[in-house]
Tab-separated table of C-alpha atoms in Angstrom:
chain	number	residue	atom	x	y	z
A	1	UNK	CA	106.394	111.178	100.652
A	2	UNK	CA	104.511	112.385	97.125
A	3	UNK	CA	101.905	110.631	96.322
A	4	UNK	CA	103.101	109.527	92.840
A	5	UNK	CA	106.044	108.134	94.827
A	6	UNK	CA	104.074	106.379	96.800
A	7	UNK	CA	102.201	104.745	94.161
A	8	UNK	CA	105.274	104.013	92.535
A	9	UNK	CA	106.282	102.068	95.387
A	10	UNK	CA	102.825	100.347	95.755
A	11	UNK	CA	103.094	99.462	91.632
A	12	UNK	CA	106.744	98.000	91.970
A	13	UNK	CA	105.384	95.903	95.231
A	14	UNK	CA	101.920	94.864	93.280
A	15	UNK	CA	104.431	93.008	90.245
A	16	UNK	CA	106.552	91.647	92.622
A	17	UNK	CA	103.820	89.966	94.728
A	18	UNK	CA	102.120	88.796	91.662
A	19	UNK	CA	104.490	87.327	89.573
A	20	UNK	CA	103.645	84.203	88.635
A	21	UNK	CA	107.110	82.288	90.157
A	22	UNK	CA	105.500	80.841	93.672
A	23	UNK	CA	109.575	81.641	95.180
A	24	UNK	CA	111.722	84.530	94.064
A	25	UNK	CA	114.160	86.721	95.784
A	26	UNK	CA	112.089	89.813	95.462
A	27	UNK	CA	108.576	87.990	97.324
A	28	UNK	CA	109.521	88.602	100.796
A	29	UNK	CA	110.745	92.124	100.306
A	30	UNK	CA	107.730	93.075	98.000
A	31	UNK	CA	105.289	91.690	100.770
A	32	UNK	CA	106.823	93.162	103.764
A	33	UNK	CA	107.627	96.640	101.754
A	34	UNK	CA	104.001	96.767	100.609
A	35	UNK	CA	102.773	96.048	104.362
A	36	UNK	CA	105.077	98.934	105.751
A	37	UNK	CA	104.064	101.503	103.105
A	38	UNK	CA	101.057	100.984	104.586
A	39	UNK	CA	101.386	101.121	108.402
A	40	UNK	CA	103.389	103.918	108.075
A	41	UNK	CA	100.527	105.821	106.101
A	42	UNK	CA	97.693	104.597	108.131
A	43	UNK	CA	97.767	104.394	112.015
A	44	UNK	CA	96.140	101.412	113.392
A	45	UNK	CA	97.434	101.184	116.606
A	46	UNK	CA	94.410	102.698	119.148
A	47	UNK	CA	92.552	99.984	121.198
A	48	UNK	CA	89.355	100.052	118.735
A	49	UNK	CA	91.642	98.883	116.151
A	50	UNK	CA	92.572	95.372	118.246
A	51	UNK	CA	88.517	95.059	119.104
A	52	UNK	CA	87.135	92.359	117.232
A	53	UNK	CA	83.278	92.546	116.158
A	54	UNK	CA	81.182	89.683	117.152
A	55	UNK	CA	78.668	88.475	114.741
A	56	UNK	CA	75.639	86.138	114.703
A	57	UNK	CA	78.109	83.619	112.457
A	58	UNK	CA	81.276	84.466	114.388
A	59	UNK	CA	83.913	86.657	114.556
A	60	UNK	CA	84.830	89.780	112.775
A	61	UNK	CA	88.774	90.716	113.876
A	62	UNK	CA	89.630	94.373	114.665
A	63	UNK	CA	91.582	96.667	112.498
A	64	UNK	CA	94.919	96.185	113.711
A	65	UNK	CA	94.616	92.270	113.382
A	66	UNK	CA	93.048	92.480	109.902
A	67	UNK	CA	95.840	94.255	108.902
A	68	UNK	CA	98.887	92.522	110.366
A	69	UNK	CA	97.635	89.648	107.810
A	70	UNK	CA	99.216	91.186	105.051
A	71	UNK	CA	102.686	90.088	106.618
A	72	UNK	CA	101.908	86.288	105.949
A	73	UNK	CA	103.808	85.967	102.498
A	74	UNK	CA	102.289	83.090	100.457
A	75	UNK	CA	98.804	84.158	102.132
A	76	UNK	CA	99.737	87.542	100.598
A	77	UNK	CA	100.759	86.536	97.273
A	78	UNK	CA	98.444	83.541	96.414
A	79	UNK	CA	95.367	84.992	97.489
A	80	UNK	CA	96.163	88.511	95.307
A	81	UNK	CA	97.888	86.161	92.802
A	82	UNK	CA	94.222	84.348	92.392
A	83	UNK	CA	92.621	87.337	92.476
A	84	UNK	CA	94.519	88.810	89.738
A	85	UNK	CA	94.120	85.487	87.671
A	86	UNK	CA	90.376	85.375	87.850
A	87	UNK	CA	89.979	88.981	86.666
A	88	UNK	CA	91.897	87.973	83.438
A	89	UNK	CA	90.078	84.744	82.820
A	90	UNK	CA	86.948	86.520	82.909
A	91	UNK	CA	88.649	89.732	80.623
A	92	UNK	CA	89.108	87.064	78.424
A	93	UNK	CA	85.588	85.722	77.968
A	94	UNK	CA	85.212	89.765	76.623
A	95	UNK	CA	83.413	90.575	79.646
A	96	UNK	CA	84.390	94.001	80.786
A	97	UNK	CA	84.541	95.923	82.975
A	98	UNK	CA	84.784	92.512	85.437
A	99	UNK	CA	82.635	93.220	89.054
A	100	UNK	CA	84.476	91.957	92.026
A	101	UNK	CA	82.721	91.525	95.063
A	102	UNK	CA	85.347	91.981	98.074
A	103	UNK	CA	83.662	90.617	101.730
A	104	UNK	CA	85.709	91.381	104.774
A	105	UNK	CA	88.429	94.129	103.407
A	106	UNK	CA	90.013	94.665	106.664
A	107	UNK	CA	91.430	98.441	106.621
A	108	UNK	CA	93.402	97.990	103.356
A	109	UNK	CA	91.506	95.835	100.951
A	110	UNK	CA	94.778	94.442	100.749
A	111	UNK	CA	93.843	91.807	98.525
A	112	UNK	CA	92.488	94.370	95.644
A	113	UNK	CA	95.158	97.175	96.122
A	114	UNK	CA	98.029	94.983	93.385
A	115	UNK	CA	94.700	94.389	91.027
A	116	UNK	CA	94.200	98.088	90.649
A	117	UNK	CA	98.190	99.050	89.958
A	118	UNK	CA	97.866	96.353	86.864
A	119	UNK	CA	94.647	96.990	85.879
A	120	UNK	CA	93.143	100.311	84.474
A	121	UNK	CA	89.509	100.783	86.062
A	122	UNK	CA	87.320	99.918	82.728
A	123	UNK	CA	88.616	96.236	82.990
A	124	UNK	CA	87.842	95.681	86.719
A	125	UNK	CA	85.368	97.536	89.489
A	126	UNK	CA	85.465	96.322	93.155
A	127	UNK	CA	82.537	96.254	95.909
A	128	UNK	CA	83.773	96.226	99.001
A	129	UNK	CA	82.248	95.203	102.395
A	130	UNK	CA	82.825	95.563	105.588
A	131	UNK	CA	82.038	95.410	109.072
A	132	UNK	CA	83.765	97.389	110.925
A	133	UNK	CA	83.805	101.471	110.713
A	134	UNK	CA	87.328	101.970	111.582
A	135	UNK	CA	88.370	99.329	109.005
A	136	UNK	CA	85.796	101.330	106.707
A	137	UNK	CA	87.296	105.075	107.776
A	138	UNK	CA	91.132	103.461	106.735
A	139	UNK	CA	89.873	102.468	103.218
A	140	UNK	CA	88.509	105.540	102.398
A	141	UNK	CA	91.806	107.188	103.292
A	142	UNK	CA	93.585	104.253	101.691
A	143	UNK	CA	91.414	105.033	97.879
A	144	UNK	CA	92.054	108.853	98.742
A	145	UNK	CA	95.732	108.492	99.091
A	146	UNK	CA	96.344	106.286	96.035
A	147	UNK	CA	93.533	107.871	93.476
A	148	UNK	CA	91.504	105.001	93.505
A	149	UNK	CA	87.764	106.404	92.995
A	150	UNK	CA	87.456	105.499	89.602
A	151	UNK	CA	88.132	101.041	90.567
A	152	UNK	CA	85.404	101.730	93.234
A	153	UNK	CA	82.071	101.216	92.555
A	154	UNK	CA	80.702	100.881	96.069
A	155	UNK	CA	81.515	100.214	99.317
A	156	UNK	CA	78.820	98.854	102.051
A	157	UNK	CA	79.475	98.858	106.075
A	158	UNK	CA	77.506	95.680	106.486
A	159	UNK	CA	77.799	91.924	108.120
A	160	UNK	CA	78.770	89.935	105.043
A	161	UNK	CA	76.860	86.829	106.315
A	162	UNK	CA	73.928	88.653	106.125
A	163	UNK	CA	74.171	91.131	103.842
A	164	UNK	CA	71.427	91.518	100.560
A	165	UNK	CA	73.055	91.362	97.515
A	166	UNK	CA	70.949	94.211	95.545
A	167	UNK	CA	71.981	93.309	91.696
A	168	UNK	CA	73.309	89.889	90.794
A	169	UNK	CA	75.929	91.850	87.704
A	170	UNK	CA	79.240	90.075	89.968
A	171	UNK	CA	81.797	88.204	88.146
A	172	UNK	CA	84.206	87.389	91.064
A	173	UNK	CA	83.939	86.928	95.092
A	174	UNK	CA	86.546	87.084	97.072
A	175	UNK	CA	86.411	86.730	101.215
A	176	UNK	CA	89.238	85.852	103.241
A	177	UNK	CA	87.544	86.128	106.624
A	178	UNK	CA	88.725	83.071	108.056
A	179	UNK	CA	90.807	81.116	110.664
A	180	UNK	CA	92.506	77.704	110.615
A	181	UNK	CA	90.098	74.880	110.459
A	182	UNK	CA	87.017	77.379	109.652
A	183	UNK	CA	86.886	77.968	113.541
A	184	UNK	CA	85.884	80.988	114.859
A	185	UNK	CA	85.068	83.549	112.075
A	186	UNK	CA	82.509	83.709	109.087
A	187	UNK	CA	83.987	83.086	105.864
A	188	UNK	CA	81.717	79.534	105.707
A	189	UNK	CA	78.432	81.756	106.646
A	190	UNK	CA	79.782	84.956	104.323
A	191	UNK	CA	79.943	82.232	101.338
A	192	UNK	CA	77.257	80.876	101.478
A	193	UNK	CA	75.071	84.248	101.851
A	194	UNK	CA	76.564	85.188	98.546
A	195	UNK	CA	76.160	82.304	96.594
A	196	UNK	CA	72.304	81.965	97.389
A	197	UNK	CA	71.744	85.119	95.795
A	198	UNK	CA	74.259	84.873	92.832
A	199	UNK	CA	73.971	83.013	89.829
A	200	UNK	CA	76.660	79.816	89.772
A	201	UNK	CA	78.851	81.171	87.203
A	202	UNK	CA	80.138	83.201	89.292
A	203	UNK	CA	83.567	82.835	90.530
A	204	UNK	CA	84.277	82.248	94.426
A	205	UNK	CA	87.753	82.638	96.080
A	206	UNK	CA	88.662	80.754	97.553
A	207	UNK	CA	87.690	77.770	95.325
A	208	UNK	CA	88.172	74.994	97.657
A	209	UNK	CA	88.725	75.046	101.378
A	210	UNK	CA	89.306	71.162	102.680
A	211	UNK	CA	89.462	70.798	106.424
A	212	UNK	CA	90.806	66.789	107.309
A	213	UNK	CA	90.839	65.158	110.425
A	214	UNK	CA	94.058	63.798	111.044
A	215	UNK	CA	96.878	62.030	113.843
A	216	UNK	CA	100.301	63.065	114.517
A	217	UNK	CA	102.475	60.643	116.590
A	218	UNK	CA	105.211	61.496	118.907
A	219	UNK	CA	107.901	60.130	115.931
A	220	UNK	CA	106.720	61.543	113.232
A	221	UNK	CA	106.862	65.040	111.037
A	222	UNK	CA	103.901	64.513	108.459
A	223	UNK	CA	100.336	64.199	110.442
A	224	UNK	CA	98.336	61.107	108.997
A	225	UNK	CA	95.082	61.655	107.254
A	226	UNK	CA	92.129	60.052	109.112
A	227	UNK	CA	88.785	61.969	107.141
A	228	UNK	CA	87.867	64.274	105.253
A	229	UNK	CA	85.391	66.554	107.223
A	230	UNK	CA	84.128	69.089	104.864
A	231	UNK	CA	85.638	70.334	101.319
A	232	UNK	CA	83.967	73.795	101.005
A	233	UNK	CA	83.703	74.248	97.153
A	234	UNK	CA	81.287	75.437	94.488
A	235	UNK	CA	79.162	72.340	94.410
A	236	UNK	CA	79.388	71.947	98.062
A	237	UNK	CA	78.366	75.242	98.420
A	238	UNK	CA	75.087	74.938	96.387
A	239	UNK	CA	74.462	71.272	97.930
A	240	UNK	CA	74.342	72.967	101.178
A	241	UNK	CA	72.185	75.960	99.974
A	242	UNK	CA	69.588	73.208	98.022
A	243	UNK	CA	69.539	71.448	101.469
A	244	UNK	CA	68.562	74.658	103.735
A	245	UNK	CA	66.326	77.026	104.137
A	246	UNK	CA	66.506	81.124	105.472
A	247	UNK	CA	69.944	80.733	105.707
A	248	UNK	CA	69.580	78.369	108.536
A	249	UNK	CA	72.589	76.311	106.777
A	250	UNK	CA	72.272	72.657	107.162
A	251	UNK	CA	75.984	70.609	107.530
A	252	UNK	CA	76.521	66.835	106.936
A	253	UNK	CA	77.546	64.717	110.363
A	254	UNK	CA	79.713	61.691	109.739
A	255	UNK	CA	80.739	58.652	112.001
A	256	UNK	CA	84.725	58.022	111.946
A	257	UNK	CA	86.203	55.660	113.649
A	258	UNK	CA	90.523	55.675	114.445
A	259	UNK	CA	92.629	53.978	116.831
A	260	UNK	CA	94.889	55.914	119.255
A	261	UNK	CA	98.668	54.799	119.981
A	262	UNK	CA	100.972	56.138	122.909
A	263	UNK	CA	101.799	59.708	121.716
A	264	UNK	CA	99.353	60.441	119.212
A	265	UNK	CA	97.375	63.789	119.112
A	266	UNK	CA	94.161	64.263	116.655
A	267	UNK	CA	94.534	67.549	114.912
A	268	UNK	CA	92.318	69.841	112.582
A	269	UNK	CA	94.357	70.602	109.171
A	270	UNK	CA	93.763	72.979	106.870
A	271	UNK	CA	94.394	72.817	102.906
A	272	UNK	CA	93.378	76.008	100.747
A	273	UNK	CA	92.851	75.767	97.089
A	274	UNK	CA	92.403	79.788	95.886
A	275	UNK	CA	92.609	78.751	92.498
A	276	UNK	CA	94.960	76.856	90.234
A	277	UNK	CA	98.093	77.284	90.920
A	278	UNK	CA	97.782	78.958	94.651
A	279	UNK	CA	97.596	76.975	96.941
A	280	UNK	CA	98.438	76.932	100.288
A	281	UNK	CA	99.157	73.686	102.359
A	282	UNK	CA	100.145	72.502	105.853
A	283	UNK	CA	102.342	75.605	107.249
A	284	UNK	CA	102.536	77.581	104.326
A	285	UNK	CA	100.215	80.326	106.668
A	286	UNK	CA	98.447	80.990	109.787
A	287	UNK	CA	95.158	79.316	108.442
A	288	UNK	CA	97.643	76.236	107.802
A	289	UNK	CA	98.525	75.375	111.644
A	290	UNK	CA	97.345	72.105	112.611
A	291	UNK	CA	94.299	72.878	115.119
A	292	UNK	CA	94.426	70.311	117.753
A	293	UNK	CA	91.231	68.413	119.467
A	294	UNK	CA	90.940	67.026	122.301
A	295	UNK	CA	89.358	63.971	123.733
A	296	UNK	CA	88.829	62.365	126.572
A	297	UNK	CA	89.975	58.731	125.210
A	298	UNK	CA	93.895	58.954	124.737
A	299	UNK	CA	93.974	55.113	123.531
A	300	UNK	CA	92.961	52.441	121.460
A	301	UNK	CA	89.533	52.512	119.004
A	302	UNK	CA	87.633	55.726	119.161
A	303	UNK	CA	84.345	56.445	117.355
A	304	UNK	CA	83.550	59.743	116.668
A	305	UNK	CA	81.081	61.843	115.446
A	306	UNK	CA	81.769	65.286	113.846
A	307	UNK	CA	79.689	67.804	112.209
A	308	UNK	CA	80.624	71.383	111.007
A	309	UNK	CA	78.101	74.138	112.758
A	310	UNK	CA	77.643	77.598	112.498
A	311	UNK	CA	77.066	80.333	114.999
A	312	UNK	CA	79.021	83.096	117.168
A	313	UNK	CA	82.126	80.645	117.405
A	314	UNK	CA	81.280	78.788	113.851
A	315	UNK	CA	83.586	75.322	113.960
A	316	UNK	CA	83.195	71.632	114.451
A	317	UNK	CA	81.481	69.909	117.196
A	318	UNK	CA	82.963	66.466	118.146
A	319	UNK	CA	80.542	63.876	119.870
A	320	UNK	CA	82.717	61.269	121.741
A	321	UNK	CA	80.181	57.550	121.255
């Protein structure tokens, strides 16, 4: 297929996906056409593309995986959706062209791809970092294939978490390098990295990330709220970054206390605020699933004590008292 056909196809996708209805007949076929165009273009299939990189703040998924993302619809949509929204809030403060700082691209940048079909490249430029080379190789080929030089200012094979931001002119960060209940990969460490060297007017996306403990009994859809463990915004952000030192992040611990019935199971849920209006709740994606915990008490009053903590499997430790 020509090129310009191809970027026809990747424009027509790009509206779809971000118009601003949250349900429409065309979503599902915009998000699944957009991931094919892709797959077909790009082979990701070889064994390096299913390793996953491990980190000193946890783990960075392979190629393949990173990719196969892009199939999750309202992940798709609300994520570029909020992306797209932020670049024309800060267009309208008269700030151009707007810098967008992209951590954990994956093969595609998937994320950026719909910004740059609606955008021209004087209103928005994109950094984009990455871990791993194959990912790195792909989005080369990716900006080759659909003449996208001129959007891209730089792009940096680095570990996000650690990475040193070398000029603070960003308007916008965007990372989506995470897992259900902030287990297991670095979007918590990659944050926070960012925002200690960044001035606080800058934008983060997501803007809130709330992770609740909660119960689920036997006869019952909707799991009951028990806590609220950690809600990962702006001003918890810099609260944690006043607190800590060297990027030795420091988390709050708190006591909670439930009582367990016959048949109830204490779960890890996930709520994801990108920006106004996207949002994803309970089951709207992958990073939505109820994570379940386990204890060794399976009735009546349990105390607990639970702390986020970072590390090679980042995640929250549970203290049975």
């Amino acid at each position: 297929m020509k090129k310009t056909e191809l970027k026809e196809r990747l424009t027509q996708y790009s509206i779809d996906i971000l118009n601003p209805e949250n349900f429409h007949d065309k979503l599902a076929p915009a998000v699944m056409g957009y991931a094919d165009l892709l797959f077909e273009e790009f082979n990701l299939d070889g064994s390096t593309g299913r390793e996953h990189i491990q980190t000193l703040n946890g783990n960075a998924i392979g190629a393949f995986w990173a990719a196969k993302c892009i199939r999750e619809i309202f992940r798709t949509q609300r994520f570029s959706r909020a992306l797209y929204s932020s670049v024309l809030g800060v267009i309208g403060q008269n700030r151009k062209p707007i810098h967008v700082l992209y951590a954990g691209t994956g093969p595609f940048a998937a994320l950026a791809l719909p910004i740059m079909m609606m955008l021209k490249p004087e209103d928005v430029q994109f950094t984009f970092l990455e871990i791993n080379p194959e990912s790195i190789e792909v989005l080369e080929e990716v900006i080759d294939l659909f003449d996208l030089h001129a959007y891209v200012k730089n792009i940096h094979q680095c570990d996000a978490s650690l990475w040193d931001v070398p000029s603070s002119g960003i308007d916008i960060v965007i990372s989506e390098t995470m897992s259900r209940a902030l287990i297991a990969e670095p979007q918590v460490a990659i944050m926070l990295n960012l925002a200690s060297q960044l001035p606080k007017e800058v934008v983060f996306l997501p803007e809130e990330i709330k992770v609740s403990l909660c119960k689920l009994s036997r006869d019952s859809r909707e799991p009951e709220r028990i806590a609220e463990l950690i809600n990962f915004n702006k001003a918890s952000i810099y609260s944690i970054i006043e607190n800590s030192s060297m990027r030795n992040w420091n988390f709050n611990d708190q006591n909670i206390q439930t009582n367990i019935s016959e048949g109830d199971q204490l779960y890890f849920m996930t709520e994801i605020r990108i920006n106004d209006g996207n949002i994803l709740n309970l089951n709207d994606s992958s990073l939505n699933l109820l994570e379940k915990l386990k204890v060794n008490k399976k009735l009546g009053v349990i105390n607990l004590n639970v702390k986020y903590a970072l590390g090679k499997r980042p995640g929250f430790s549970v203290i049975e008292k």
